[in-house]
Short mmCIF file of C-alpha atoms in Angstrom, two decimals:
data_model
loop_
_atom_site.label_atom_id
_atom_site.label_comp_id
_atom_site.label_asym_id
_atom_site.label_seq_id
_atom_site.Cartn_x
_atom_site.Cartn_y
_atom_site.Cartn_z
CA MET A 1 122.40 76.96 84.92
CA PRO A 2 121.81 76.67 88.66
CA THR A 3 117.92 78.49 89.70
CA LEU A 4 117.89 80.73 92.46
CA ALA A 5 115.84 77.81 94.18
CA GLU A 6 119.65 76.85 93.97
CA ALA A 7 122.23 78.66 93.87
CA PRO A 8 121.29 79.40 98.43
CA THR A 9 122.42 75.27 98.68
CA ARG A 10 125.78 75.56 97.04
CA ALA A 11 126.80 79.51 98.60
CA THR A 12 125.00 81.98 100.61
CA VAL A 13 124.35 84.46 98.15
CA VAL A 14 124.64 88.49 98.36
CA LEU A 15 121.54 90.12 97.46
CA ASP A 16 121.15 94.07 96.89
CA GLY A 17 120.72 96.77 99.05
CA GLY A 18 117.64 99.32 99.08
CA LEU A 19 116.87 100.82 95.73
CA GLY A 20 114.36 103.40 96.50
CA THR A 21 117.18 105.36 99.16
CA LEU A 22 119.93 104.79 96.58
CA LEU A 23 117.49 106.53 93.86
CA GLU A 24 116.97 109.35 96.64
CA ALA A 25 121.24 109.50 97.00
CA HIS A 26 121.71 110.17 93.30
CA GLY A 27 118.97 113.04 93.69
CA HIS A 28 115.64 111.83 92.52
CA ASP A 29 112.77 113.23 94.56
CA LEU A 30 110.48 110.10 95.55
CA THR A 31 108.14 112.01 97.62
CA SER A 32 105.40 111.66 95.39
CA HIS A 33 102.77 108.93 96.63
CA LEU A 34 104.22 107.42 92.99
CA TRP A 35 107.20 106.68 95.01
CA THR A 36 110.01 104.70 92.84
CA ALA A 37 106.94 103.84 90.06
CA ARG A 38 107.93 107.36 88.60
CA LEU A 39 111.18 107.11 87.62
CA LEU A 40 110.21 103.38 86.30
CA ARG A 41 107.90 105.90 83.95
CA ASP A 42 110.18 108.96 83.43
CA ASP A 43 113.55 107.76 84.17
CA PRO A 44 114.36 104.35 83.99
CA VAL A 45 117.81 105.02 83.00
CA ALA A 46 118.09 105.96 86.68
CA VAL A 47 116.32 102.48 87.78
CA ARG A 48 118.76 100.71 85.72
CA ARG A 49 122.04 102.69 86.98
CA ALA A 50 121.04 101.89 90.24
CA HIS A 51 120.55 98.11 89.85
CA GLU A 52 124.09 98.23 88.32
CA ALA A 53 125.96 99.56 90.98
CA TYR A 54 124.63 96.81 93.16
CA PHE A 55 125.69 94.21 90.70
CA ALA A 56 129.05 96.17 90.01
CA ALA A 57 129.56 96.22 94.05
CA GLY A 58 129.17 92.26 94.34
CA ALA A 59 125.20 91.71 94.62
CA ARG A 60 124.24 88.78 92.88
CA VAL A 61 119.98 88.99 93.56
CA ALA A 62 118.15 92.19 92.02
CA ILE A 63 115.42 93.49 93.86
CA SER A 64 112.75 95.19 91.21
CA GLY A 65 111.28 98.54 91.61
CA SER A 66 107.46 97.02 92.10
CA TYR A 67 107.35 97.48 95.95
CA GLN A 68 105.10 99.85 95.92
CA VAL A 69 103.56 100.01 92.39
CA SER A 70 99.34 98.98 92.84
CA TYR A 71 96.60 99.68 90.64
CA GLU A 72 95.00 101.95 93.22
CA GLY A 73 97.60 103.67 94.18
CA LEU A 74 98.46 104.98 90.53
CA ALA A 75 94.39 105.32 89.47
CA ALA A 76 94.53 107.55 92.43
CA VAL A 77 96.73 110.37 90.73
CA GLY A 78 95.08 109.20 86.96
CA VAL A 79 97.19 106.05 86.59
CA GLU A 80 95.14 103.68 83.86
CA ARG A 81 95.20 100.19 84.71
CA ALA A 82 96.50 99.09 81.61
CA GLU A 83 99.76 101.62 82.67
CA VAL A 84 99.99 99.92 85.98
CA ASP A 85 100.34 96.94 84.21
CA GLY A 86 103.14 97.98 81.86
CA LEU A 87 105.32 99.26 85.16
CA LEU A 88 104.96 96.07 86.64
CA ALA A 89 106.42 94.83 84.08
CA ARG A 90 108.78 97.35 83.29
CA SER A 91 110.46 97.81 87.01
CA VAL A 92 111.18 93.74 86.02
CA GLU A 93 112.05 94.87 82.47
CA ILE A 94 114.45 97.38 83.85
CA ALA A 95 116.19 94.29 86.40
CA ARG A 96 116.92 91.81 83.13
CA GLU A 97 118.59 95.03 81.19
CA ALA A 98 121.04 95.64 84.55
CA ARG A 99 122.05 92.23 84.84
CA ALA A 100 122.82 92.46 81.09
CA ALA A 101 124.74 95.19 81.05
CA SER A 102 126.08 94.24 84.10
CA GLY A 103 128.29 90.96 82.17
CA LEU A 104 125.87 88.40 84.06
CA GLY A 105 124.04 85.49 82.88
CA PRO A 106 120.80 83.72 84.09
CA GLY A 107 122.27 81.29 85.81
CA GLU A 108 125.39 83.94 87.57
CA ALA A 109 122.52 86.26 88.92
CA TRP A 110 118.80 86.40 89.83
CA VAL A 111 115.62 88.95 89.53
CA ALA A 112 113.58 89.17 91.79
CA ALA A 113 110.37 91.12 90.95
CA SER A 114 109.33 92.94 94.65
CA VAL A 115 105.87 92.49 95.91
CA GLY A 116 105.46 95.08 98.42
CA PRO A 117 102.47 94.51 101.71
CA TYR A 118 99.49 96.87 101.15
CA GLY A 119 100.44 99.21 103.55
CA ALA A 120 103.23 99.91 101.61
CA ALA A 121 101.05 100.85 98.91
CA ARG A 122 99.11 103.18 100.92
CA ALA A 123 102.65 105.37 101.21
CA ASP A 124 101.75 106.47 104.82
CA GLY A 125 103.91 103.82 106.99
CA SER A 126 101.42 100.99 108.17
CA GLU A 127 103.64 98.23 106.72
CA TYR A 128 105.57 99.16 109.95
CA THR A 129 102.58 98.00 112.17
CA GLY A 130 100.38 95.96 109.53
CA ASP A 131 97.05 97.67 111.30
CA TYR A 132 94.93 97.62 108.05
CA GLY A 133 91.18 96.56 108.94
CA MET A 134 91.26 94.77 106.23
CA THR A 135 90.41 90.54 106.52
CA VAL A 136 91.72 87.59 104.61
CA ALA A 137 89.50 88.00 101.70
CA GLU A 138 89.96 91.64 101.21
CA LEU A 139 93.63 91.25 101.35
CA ARG A 140 93.52 88.55 98.80
CA ALA A 141 91.75 90.54 96.64
CA TRP A 142 93.67 93.65 97.01
CA HIS A 143 97.42 91.17 95.85
CA ARG A 144 95.88 89.20 93.22
CA PRO A 145 96.14 91.28 90.30
CA ARG A 146 99.04 92.59 90.65
CA LEU A 147 101.04 88.67 91.99
CA ALA A 148 99.28 87.97 88.71
CA ALA A 149 100.68 90.63 86.30
CA LEU A 150 104.30 89.66 87.81
CA ALA A 151 104.38 86.69 87.90
CA ALA A 152 103.55 86.81 83.88
CA ALA A 153 106.58 89.52 83.87
CA GLY A 154 109.67 86.87 83.32
CA ALA A 155 111.12 87.51 86.89
CA ASP A 156 113.23 84.53 88.69
CA VAL A 157 111.34 84.77 92.00
CA LEU A 158 108.88 86.38 93.48
CA ALA A 159 110.01 88.48 96.12
CA VAL A 160 107.10 89.01 98.66
CA GLU A 161 108.56 91.34 101.35
CA THR A 162 108.13 93.25 104.36
CA ILE A 163 104.78 91.38 104.81
CA PRO A 164 103.88 92.56 108.94
CA SER A 165 100.79 90.12 109.68
CA LEU A 166 99.58 86.43 109.85
CA ALA A 167 96.64 88.10 107.76
CA GLU A 168 98.76 89.44 105.22
CA VAL A 169 101.30 86.18 105.08
CA GLU A 170 98.15 84.04 104.77
CA ALA A 171 97.02 86.21 102.01
CA ILE A 172 99.35 85.92 99.80
CA CYS A 173 100.36 82.60 100.52
CA ALA A 174 96.86 81.36 99.08
CA GLU A 175 96.94 83.30 95.88
CA LEU A 176 100.40 81.92 95.07
CA THR A 177 99.81 78.91 95.23
CA ASP A 178 98.22 79.36 92.09
CA LEU A 179 100.67 80.75 89.84
CA ASP A 180 103.44 78.78 89.21
CA VAL A 181 106.06 80.94 89.89
CA PRO A 182 108.99 80.48 92.23
CA ALA A 183 108.65 82.98 95.45
CA TRP A 184 110.10 83.84 98.50
CA VAL A 185 108.55 85.28 101.23
CA SER A 186 109.81 87.88 103.81
CA LEU A 187 108.54 88.96 107.31
CA THR A 188 109.61 92.32 108.48
CA ILE A 189 109.77 91.99 112.76
CA ALA A 190 109.64 94.64 115.71
CA ASP A 191 112.38 95.33 118.23
CA ASP A 192 111.06 92.70 120.08
CA GLY A 193 111.23 89.81 117.54
CA ALA A 194 107.26 89.91 116.71
CA LEU A 195 106.05 90.71 113.84
CA ARG A 196 104.67 94.55 113.66
CA THR A 197 101.48 93.65 114.59
CA GLY A 198 103.03 91.16 117.67
CA GLU A 199 102.04 88.03 115.99
CA SER A 200 104.22 85.22 116.00
CA LEU A 201 107.42 85.04 113.41
CA SER A 202 107.03 81.31 113.66
CA GLU A 203 103.93 80.61 113.00
CA ALA A 204 105.01 83.21 109.85
CA ALA A 205 107.52 80.84 108.60
CA GLY A 206 105.21 78.05 109.21
CA ILE A 207 102.09 79.40 107.38
CA ALA A 208 105.30 80.31 104.66
CA GLU A 209 106.15 77.03 104.38
CA SER A 210 103.09 75.34 103.14
CA LEU A 211 104.03 77.23 99.59
CA PRO A 212 105.03 74.55 97.00
CA GLN A 213 107.46 76.37 95.11
CA LEU A 214 109.18 78.51 98.01
CA VAL A 215 112.48 79.70 97.47
CA ALA A 216 113.06 80.62 100.74
CA VAL A 217 111.56 82.73 104.54
CA GLY A 218 113.35 85.86 104.85
CA LEU A 219 113.81 89.06 107.55
CA ASN A 220 113.81 92.71 105.93
CA CYS A 221 113.04 96.38 106.58
CA CYS A 222 113.50 95.87 110.35
CA ASP A 223 116.84 96.69 112.89
CA PRO A 224 119.41 94.68 112.07
CA ARG A 225 120.25 94.43 115.53
CA GLY A 226 116.97 91.38 116.13
CA VAL A 227 118.54 89.53 112.87
CA GLU A 228 120.47 86.75 114.45
CA ALA A 229 117.72 86.07 117.22
CA ALA A 230 114.88 86.17 114.46
CA LEU A 231 117.21 83.86 112.09
CA GLY A 232 117.11 80.91 114.88
CA VAL A 233 113.41 81.01 115.45
CA LEU A 234 113.26 81.32 111.66
CA ALA A 235 115.23 77.73 111.65
CA GLY A 236 113.44 76.20 114.09
CA ALA A 237 110.34 77.22 112.15
CA THR A 238 111.28 76.04 108.80
CA GLY A 239 113.85 74.28 106.86
CA ALA A 240 113.08 76.07 104.45
CA PRO A 241 116.46 78.95 103.17
CA LEU A 242 116.46 81.21 104.89
CA LEU A 243 117.60 85.44 103.94
CA VAL A 244 118.16 88.52 105.76
CA TYR A 245 118.18 92.33 104.49
CA PRO A 246 117.11 94.46 107.10
CA ASN A 247 117.66 98.22 107.43
CA SER A 248 121.02 100.22 107.94
CA GLY A 249 119.50 100.55 111.38
CA GLU A 250 118.12 104.05 111.30
CA ALA A 251 114.93 104.63 111.87
CA TRP A 252 111.64 106.19 109.66
CA ARG A 253 109.19 108.72 110.92
CA ALA A 254 106.36 107.97 108.65
CA GLU A 255 104.33 111.14 109.50
CA GLU A 256 107.60 113.71 108.31
CA ARG A 257 108.93 110.79 105.58
CA ARG A 258 112.31 111.30 107.20
CA TRP A 259 115.09 108.57 108.27
CA SER A 260 116.58 109.42 111.55
CA GLY A 261 119.39 108.52 114.09
CA ALA A 262 122.88 107.90 112.96
CA GLY A 263 122.12 104.40 112.64
CA ARG A 264 124.00 101.70 115.17
CA GLY A 265 127.95 102.58 114.35
CA ARG A 266 128.77 99.40 112.80
CA GLY A 267 127.64 97.64 109.79
CA LEU A 268 125.82 94.83 108.00
CA ALA A 269 129.18 93.43 107.10
CA ASP A 270 130.20 93.33 110.09
CA ASP A 271 127.56 90.81 111.34
CA ALA A 272 127.03 88.83 108.00
CA ALA A 273 129.23 85.96 109.11
CA ALA A 274 127.08 85.20 112.08
CA TRP A 275 124.18 85.69 109.90
CA ARG A 276 125.57 83.55 107.27
CA ASP A 277 126.51 80.94 110.53
CA ALA A 278 122.83 81.30 112.08
CA GLY A 279 121.34 79.49 108.78
CA ALA A 280 121.47 82.62 106.89
CA ARG A 281 121.62 81.50 103.07
CA GLY A 282 121.42 85.00 101.51
CA ILE A 283 122.75 88.01 102.78
CA GLY A 284 121.98 92.05 101.62
CA GLY A 285 120.45 94.83 103.17
CA CYS A 286 117.43 96.83 102.13
CA CYS A 287 116.58 100.88 103.47
CA ARG A 288 119.28 102.85 103.55
CA VAL A 289 121.78 100.56 102.57
CA GLY A 290 123.95 101.14 99.90
CA PRO A 291 126.16 99.58 97.14
CA ASP A 292 129.80 99.82 99.72
CA GLU A 293 127.29 98.27 102.45
CA ILE A 294 126.62 95.30 100.01
CA ARG A 295 130.32 95.16 98.83
CA ALA A 296 131.56 95.42 102.14
CA ILE A 297 128.98 92.15 102.50
CA ALA A 298 130.09 90.35 100.17
CA GLY A 299 133.29 90.63 100.50
CA ALA A 300 132.78 89.43 104.21
CA LEU A 301 131.08 86.73 102.94
CA GLY A 302 134.36 85.68 100.69
#
């Protein structure tokens, strides 16, 4: 039974697409500060069905709905700490249920527990700037309890994703060294190929590579037009397997909480083979990328 760490050495693994945006497409209102956490609590069947849709489309990795779940964020709307622990564990359990319902076993498909950045919990779009005004020590303290809870939840891997700054990469990797669980680290970049803070993508990959349990280094929640060049940077900075799961190409307007633009006129599947040839061993999508696009990616990768 191959682990997720072994899978990219055998073939390119198809990741899922955007969970939150698929739930919105299914008619669910995610505009509150609870975001997907509301459905984890109030309508877990909807979350499970979204995961199942991605498995049916050919995805072999389901990323849990824990991206924006945080103790501080949910405390602000009256959710007790113990309930947050339960929601984090439930996010992984739901993805595992979806895998089983899809007829896939642990060696055929994998569950990744989403660890979003500090900015995602603020729900103000600051993960697209990395401008938190926090030290590495403060970020470590903020991430520590959530990382521990997700590490104990039984996922195959922690999906550390949409990380916009060197400080946050350093903080999370420092905390992960005390946890015996595989992890990938996925970074988010601006249009110029640097981190959202303007810092070095190569340096961030180097920090991630120091993790003994590292499964892969990746890019996500970014414009697909910059992916191929960024893969070249990552390949030069790390020997770890590479992942890519960019957005559709539309732009997020944080102040209006909406997407704008018509994308780029081509799907991610049109570039999937080129990304594989550039070194990507896991390919999927992030915001505004749904099951149809994942099905096309799976087809393009054969």
